[in-house]
XYZ file of C-alpha atoms in Angstrom:
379
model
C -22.771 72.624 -50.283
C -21.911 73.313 -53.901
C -22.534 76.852 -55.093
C -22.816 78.291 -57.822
C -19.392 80.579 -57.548
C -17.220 77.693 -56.119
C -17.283 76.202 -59.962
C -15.535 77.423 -62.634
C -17.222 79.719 -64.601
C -18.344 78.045 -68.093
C -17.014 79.539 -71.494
C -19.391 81.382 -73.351
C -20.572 80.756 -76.793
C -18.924 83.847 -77.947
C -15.908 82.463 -76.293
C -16.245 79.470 -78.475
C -16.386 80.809 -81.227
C -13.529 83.301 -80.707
C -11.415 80.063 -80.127
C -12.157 78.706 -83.366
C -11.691 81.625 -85.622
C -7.985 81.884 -83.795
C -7.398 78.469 -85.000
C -9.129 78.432 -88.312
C -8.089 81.991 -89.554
C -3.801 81.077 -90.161
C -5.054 78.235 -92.725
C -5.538 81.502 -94.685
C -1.884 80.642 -95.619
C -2.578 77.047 -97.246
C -3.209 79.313 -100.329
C -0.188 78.618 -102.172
C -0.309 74.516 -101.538
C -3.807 74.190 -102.176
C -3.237 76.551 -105.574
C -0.498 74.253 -106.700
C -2.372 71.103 -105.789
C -5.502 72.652 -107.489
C -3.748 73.167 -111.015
C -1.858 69.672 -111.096
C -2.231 68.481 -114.538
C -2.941 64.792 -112.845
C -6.416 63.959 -111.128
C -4.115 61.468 -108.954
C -1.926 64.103 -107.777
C -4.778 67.021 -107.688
C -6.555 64.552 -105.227
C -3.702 63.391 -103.403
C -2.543 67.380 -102.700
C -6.075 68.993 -101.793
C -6.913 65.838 -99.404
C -3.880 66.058 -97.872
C -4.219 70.156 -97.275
C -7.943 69.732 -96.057
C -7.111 66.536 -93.518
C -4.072 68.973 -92.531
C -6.220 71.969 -91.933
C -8.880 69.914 -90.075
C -6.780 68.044 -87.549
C -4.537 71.712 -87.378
C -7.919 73.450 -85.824
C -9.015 70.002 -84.098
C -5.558 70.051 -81.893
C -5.628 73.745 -81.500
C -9.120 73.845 -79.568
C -8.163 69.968 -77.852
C -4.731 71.816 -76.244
C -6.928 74.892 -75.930
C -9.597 72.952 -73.952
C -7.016 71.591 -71.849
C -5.500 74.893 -70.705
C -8.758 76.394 -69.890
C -9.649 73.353 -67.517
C -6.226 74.439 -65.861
C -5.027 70.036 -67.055
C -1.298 69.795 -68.646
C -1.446 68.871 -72.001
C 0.134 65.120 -72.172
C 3.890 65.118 -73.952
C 2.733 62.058 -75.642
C -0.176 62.871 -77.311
C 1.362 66.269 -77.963
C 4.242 64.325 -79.822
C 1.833 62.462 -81.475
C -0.042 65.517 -82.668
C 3.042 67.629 -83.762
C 4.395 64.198 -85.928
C 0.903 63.400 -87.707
C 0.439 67.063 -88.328
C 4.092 66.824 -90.439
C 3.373 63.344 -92.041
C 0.434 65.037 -93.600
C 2.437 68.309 -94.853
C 4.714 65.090 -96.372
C 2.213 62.881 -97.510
C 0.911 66.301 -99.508
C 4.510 66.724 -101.806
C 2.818 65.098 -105.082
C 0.049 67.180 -105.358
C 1.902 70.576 -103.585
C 5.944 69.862 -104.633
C 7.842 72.122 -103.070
C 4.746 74.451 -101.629
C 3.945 71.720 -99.304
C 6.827 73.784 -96.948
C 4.245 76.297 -96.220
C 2.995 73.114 -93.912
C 6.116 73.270 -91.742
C 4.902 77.231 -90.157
C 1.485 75.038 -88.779
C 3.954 72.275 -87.290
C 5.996 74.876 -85.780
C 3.426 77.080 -84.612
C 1.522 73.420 -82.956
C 4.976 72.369 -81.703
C 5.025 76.018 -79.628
C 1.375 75.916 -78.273
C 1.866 71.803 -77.442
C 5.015 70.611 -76.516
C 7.537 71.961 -73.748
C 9.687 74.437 -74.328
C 12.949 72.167 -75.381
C 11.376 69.927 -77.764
C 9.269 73.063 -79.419
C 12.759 74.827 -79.937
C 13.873 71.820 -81.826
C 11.242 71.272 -83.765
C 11.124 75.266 -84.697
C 14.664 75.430 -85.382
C 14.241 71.580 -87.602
C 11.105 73.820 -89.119
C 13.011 76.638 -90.117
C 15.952 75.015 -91.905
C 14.316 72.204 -93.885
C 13.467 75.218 -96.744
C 17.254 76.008 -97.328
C 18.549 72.213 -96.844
C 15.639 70.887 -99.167
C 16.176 73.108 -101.638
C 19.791 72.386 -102.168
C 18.962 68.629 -102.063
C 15.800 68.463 -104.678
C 16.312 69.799 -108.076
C 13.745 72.400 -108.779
C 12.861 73.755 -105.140
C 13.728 76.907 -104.967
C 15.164 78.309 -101.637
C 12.022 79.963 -99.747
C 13.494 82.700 -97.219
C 9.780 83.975 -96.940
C 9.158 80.276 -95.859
C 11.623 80.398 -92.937
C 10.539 83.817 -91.562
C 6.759 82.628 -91.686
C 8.182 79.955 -89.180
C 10.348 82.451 -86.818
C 7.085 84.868 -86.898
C 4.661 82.431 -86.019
C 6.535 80.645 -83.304
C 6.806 84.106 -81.877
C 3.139 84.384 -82.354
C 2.388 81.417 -80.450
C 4.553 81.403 -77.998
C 2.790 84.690 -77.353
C -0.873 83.532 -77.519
C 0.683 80.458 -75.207
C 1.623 82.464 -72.880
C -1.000 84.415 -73.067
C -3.573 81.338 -72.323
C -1.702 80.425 -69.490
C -1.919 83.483 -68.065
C -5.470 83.688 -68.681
C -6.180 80.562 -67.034
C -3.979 81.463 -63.814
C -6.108 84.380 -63.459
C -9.251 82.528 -63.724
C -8.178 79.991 -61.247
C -7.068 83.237 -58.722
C -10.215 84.491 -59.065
C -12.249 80.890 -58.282
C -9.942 80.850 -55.250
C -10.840 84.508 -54.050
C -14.569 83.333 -54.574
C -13.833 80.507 -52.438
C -12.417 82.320 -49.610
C -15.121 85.228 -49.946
C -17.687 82.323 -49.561
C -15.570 80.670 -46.348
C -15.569 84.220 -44.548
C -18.761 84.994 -44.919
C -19.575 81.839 -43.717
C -17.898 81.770 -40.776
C -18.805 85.383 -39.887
C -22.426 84.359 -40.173
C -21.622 81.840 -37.610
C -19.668 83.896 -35.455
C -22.465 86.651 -35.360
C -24.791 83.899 -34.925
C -23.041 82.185 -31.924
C -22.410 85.673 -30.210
C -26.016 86.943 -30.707
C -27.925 83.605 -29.656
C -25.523 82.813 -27.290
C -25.851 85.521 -24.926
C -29.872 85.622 -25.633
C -30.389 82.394 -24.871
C -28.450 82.020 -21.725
C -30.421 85.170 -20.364
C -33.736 83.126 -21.622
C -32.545 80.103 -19.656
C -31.718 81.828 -16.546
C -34.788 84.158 -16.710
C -37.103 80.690 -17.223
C -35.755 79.265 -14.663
C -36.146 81.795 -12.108
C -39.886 82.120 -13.304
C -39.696 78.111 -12.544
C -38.694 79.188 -8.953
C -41.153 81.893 -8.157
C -44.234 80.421 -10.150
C -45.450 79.117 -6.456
C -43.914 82.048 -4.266
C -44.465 85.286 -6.152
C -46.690 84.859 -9.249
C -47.001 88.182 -10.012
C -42.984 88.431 -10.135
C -42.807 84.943 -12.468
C -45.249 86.664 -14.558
C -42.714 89.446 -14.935
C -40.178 87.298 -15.643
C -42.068 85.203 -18.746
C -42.569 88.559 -19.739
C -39.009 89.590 -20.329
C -38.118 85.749 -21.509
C -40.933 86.750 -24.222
C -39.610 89.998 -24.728
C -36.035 88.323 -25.450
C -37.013 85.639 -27.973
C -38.817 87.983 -29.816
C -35.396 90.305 -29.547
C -33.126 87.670 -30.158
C -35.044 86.315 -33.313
C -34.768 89.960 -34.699
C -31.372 89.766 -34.293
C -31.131 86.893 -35.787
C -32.545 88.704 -39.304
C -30.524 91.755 -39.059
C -27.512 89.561 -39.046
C -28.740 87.490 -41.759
C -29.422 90.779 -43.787
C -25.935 92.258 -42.854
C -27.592 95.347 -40.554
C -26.409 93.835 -37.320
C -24.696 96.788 -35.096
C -23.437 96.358 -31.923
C -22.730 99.504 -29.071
C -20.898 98.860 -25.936
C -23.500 100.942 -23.752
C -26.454 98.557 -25.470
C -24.070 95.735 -24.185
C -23.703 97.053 -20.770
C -27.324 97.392 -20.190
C -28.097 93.660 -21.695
C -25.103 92.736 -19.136
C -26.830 94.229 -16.141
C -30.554 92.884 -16.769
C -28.578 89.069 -17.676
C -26.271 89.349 -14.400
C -29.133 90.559 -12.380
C -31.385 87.673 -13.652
C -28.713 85.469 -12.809
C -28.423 87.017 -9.230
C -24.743 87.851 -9.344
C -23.794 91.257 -8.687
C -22.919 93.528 -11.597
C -20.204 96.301 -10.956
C -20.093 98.025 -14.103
C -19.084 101.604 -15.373
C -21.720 104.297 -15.635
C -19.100 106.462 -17.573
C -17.428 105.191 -20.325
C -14.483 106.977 -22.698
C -14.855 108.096 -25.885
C -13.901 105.339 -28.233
C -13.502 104.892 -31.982
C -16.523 102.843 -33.490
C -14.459 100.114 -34.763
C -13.087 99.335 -30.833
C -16.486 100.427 -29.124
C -18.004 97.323 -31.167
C -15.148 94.859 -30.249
C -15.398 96.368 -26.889
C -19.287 95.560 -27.695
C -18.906 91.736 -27.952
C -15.900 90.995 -25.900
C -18.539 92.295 -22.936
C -21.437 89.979 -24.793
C -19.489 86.880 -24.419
C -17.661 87.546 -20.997
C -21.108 87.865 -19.426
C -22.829 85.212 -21.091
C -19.855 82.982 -20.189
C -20.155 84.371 -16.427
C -23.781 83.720 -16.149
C -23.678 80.370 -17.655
C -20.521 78.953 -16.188
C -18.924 80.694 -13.595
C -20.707 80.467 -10.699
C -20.001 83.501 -9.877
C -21.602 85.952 -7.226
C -20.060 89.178 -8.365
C -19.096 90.345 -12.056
C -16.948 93.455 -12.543
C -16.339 95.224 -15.786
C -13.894 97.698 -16.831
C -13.515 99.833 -19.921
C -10.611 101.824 -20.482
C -9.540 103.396 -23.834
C -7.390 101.034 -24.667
C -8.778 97.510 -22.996
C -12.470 96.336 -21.993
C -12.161 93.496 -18.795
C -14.538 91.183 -17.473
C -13.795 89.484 -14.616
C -15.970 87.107 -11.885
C -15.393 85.286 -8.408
C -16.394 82.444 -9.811
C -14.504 78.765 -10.291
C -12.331 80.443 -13.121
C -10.616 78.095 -15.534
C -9.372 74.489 -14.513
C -5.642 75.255 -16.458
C -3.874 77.771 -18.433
C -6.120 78.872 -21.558
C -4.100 78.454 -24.852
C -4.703 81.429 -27.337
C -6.653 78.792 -29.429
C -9.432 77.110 -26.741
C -11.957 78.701 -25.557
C -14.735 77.433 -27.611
C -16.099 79.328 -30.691
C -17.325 82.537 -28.597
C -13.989 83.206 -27.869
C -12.764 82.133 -31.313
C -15.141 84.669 -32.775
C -13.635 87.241 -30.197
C -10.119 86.691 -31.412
C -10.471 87.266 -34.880
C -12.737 90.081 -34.255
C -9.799 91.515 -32.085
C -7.397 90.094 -34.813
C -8.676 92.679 -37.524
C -7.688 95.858 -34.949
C -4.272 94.270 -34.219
C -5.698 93.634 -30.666
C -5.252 90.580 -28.318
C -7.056 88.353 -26.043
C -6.405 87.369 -22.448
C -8.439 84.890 -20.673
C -7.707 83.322 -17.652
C -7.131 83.802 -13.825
C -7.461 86.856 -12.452
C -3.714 88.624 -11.158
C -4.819 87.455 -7.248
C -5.728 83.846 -8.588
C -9.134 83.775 -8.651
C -12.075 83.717 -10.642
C -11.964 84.414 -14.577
C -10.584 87.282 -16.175
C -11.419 88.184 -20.143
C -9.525 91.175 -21.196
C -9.648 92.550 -24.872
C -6.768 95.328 -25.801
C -6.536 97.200 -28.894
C -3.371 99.468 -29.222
C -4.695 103.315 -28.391
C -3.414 104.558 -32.034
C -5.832 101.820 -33.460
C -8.588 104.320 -35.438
């Protein structure tokens, strides 16, 4: 299912905009082309040097957001196209020189500022260091350019610039994507702890409905008055069950190991095995007393519903909870992964108080043994 948090969140408006004012706010420093291209004496040239500025300006902001786009969809920006880009953007700055002259240098910051934000890091070094000596070499090769230092340090400073905001993007967008992926897994564990609760709750309740129904089955004939009882309590567990079922669902779901006892008692009793279980228990932390809770949840419901079992003893110590039957017990050695999703759900339970799960054989062979230890400085 596809929910709303597993997408990326879209950009706002006022994100959009942002973007474009970062692009559109350096052409600020077109000033001294476009004022040179404005006061050619020519019309050709006048035409030739504001066209060329605008179509520069234009396609400058147009690749901006396009790489822009690109790193906020978390998608490399292709070397070609970047290439492309960066070379158009510096025919243009050239196509500009008779209607700009020598201002149409001012051009070469934008190409080097592009080249930072596009291109990887070798070919943008080039191209800034290409940037920042054209000034000095053109002006000693045309008569009447004059040497622009302030040209040269425009290019340095907004490389700098760049590669900052570059960075800055990327970081940006790594961050994003972290935070999609913590979404993600909040969405998978809560998922699977709604099924684990779920599995553990209905589980148990409906094994206990089964056996009790059946047992009504059996005495509808010879005792009525006792199948009547019987119904009763298989009514009195749906209806318990189902409000389990919404307390989970709403997150209030709470689980004590003396609750979990009794339950244990009325299932095994139902089931006509013979329950020994602890009338004392020791004083636990909550945290254990509620793994302690559901370890005794599933090892009954597994008892009553598998084992065959005629006799069910639990144990609770401070440090360990046991179930264990007479019953068939398992047909081979339990790996720390089987045991179906009840005891899945057990494990990682367990797994969040350091604690471990044993199932198998009991020491003299026999039966099933579930044992659940938490390590006694566990609080």
């Amino acid at each position: 299912m596809d929910l709303p948090f597993d997408r990326p969140s879209p950009v706002t408006r006022r994100w959009r905009v942002t973007g474009w004012l970062l692009a559109g706010v350096w052409l600020f420093f077109l000033n001294i082309p476009l004022f040179t291209a404005v006061h050619q004496a020519q019309p050709w040239r006048r035409a030739v040097g504001v066209g060329t500025l605008v179509a520069f300006g234009v396609l400058y902001v147009l690749i901006f957001q396009w790489a822009r786009n690109l790193r906020q969809a978390h998608r490399p920006i292709p070397v070609g196209q970047a290439r492309a880009s960066v070379g158009l953007l510096l025919a243009l700055g050239l196509a500009g020189i008779p209607g700009t002259a020598g201002d149409w240098l001012t051009t070469l910051v934008f190409v080097a500022a592009a080249a930072v934000f596009l291109l990887p890091p070798v070919d943008a070094l080039v191209v800034v260091v290409l940037c920042a000596l054209t000034p000095p070499v053109a002006a000693a090769l045309v008569p009447g350019w004059e040497a622009e230092s302030t040209v040269v340090f425009a290019v340095l400073l907004a490389s700098f610039a760049m590669f900052g905001v570059s960075r800055l993007a990327q970081r940006n967008g790594e961050l994003r994507a972290a935070q999609a992926e913590i979404r993600r897994l909040a969405v998978a564990e809560e998922r699977a702890r709604t099924a684990r609760d779920l599995h553990d709750i209905l589980g148990h309740s409906l094994t206990v409905v089964a056996v009790k129904a059946e047992l009504a089955g059996r005495l509808l004939e010879l005792d009525p008055a006792r199948a009547g009882t019987e119904i009763a309590d298989v009514e009195r567990l749906a209806r318990q069950a189902l409000a389990d079922v919404r307390r989970t669902v709403g997150a209030y779901r709470e689980i004590s190991l003396s609750g979990e006892l009794a339950g244990a008692r009325t299932a095994l009793a139902a089931a006509g095995i013979i329950g020994d279980l602890p009338d004392d228990l020791p004083t636990l932390p909550a945290a254990r007393e509620e793994l302690f809770g559901w370890a005794v949840r599933e090892g009954v419901t597994n008892v009553v519903r598998h084992s065959g079992a005629r006799r069910c003893v639990i144990r609770v110590h401070p440090d360990r909870v046991e179930i264990a039957d007479d019953g068939r017990g398992p047909a081979g050695p339990q790996p720390p992964g089987d045991g179906g999703h009840g005891l899945l759900g057990l494990r990682e339970r367990g797994g969040r108080l350091d604690g471990t799960v044993t199932v198998g054989r009991r020491p003299d062979g026999t039966g099933f043994l579930l044992r659940v230890t938490v390590p006694v400085e566990q609080r």
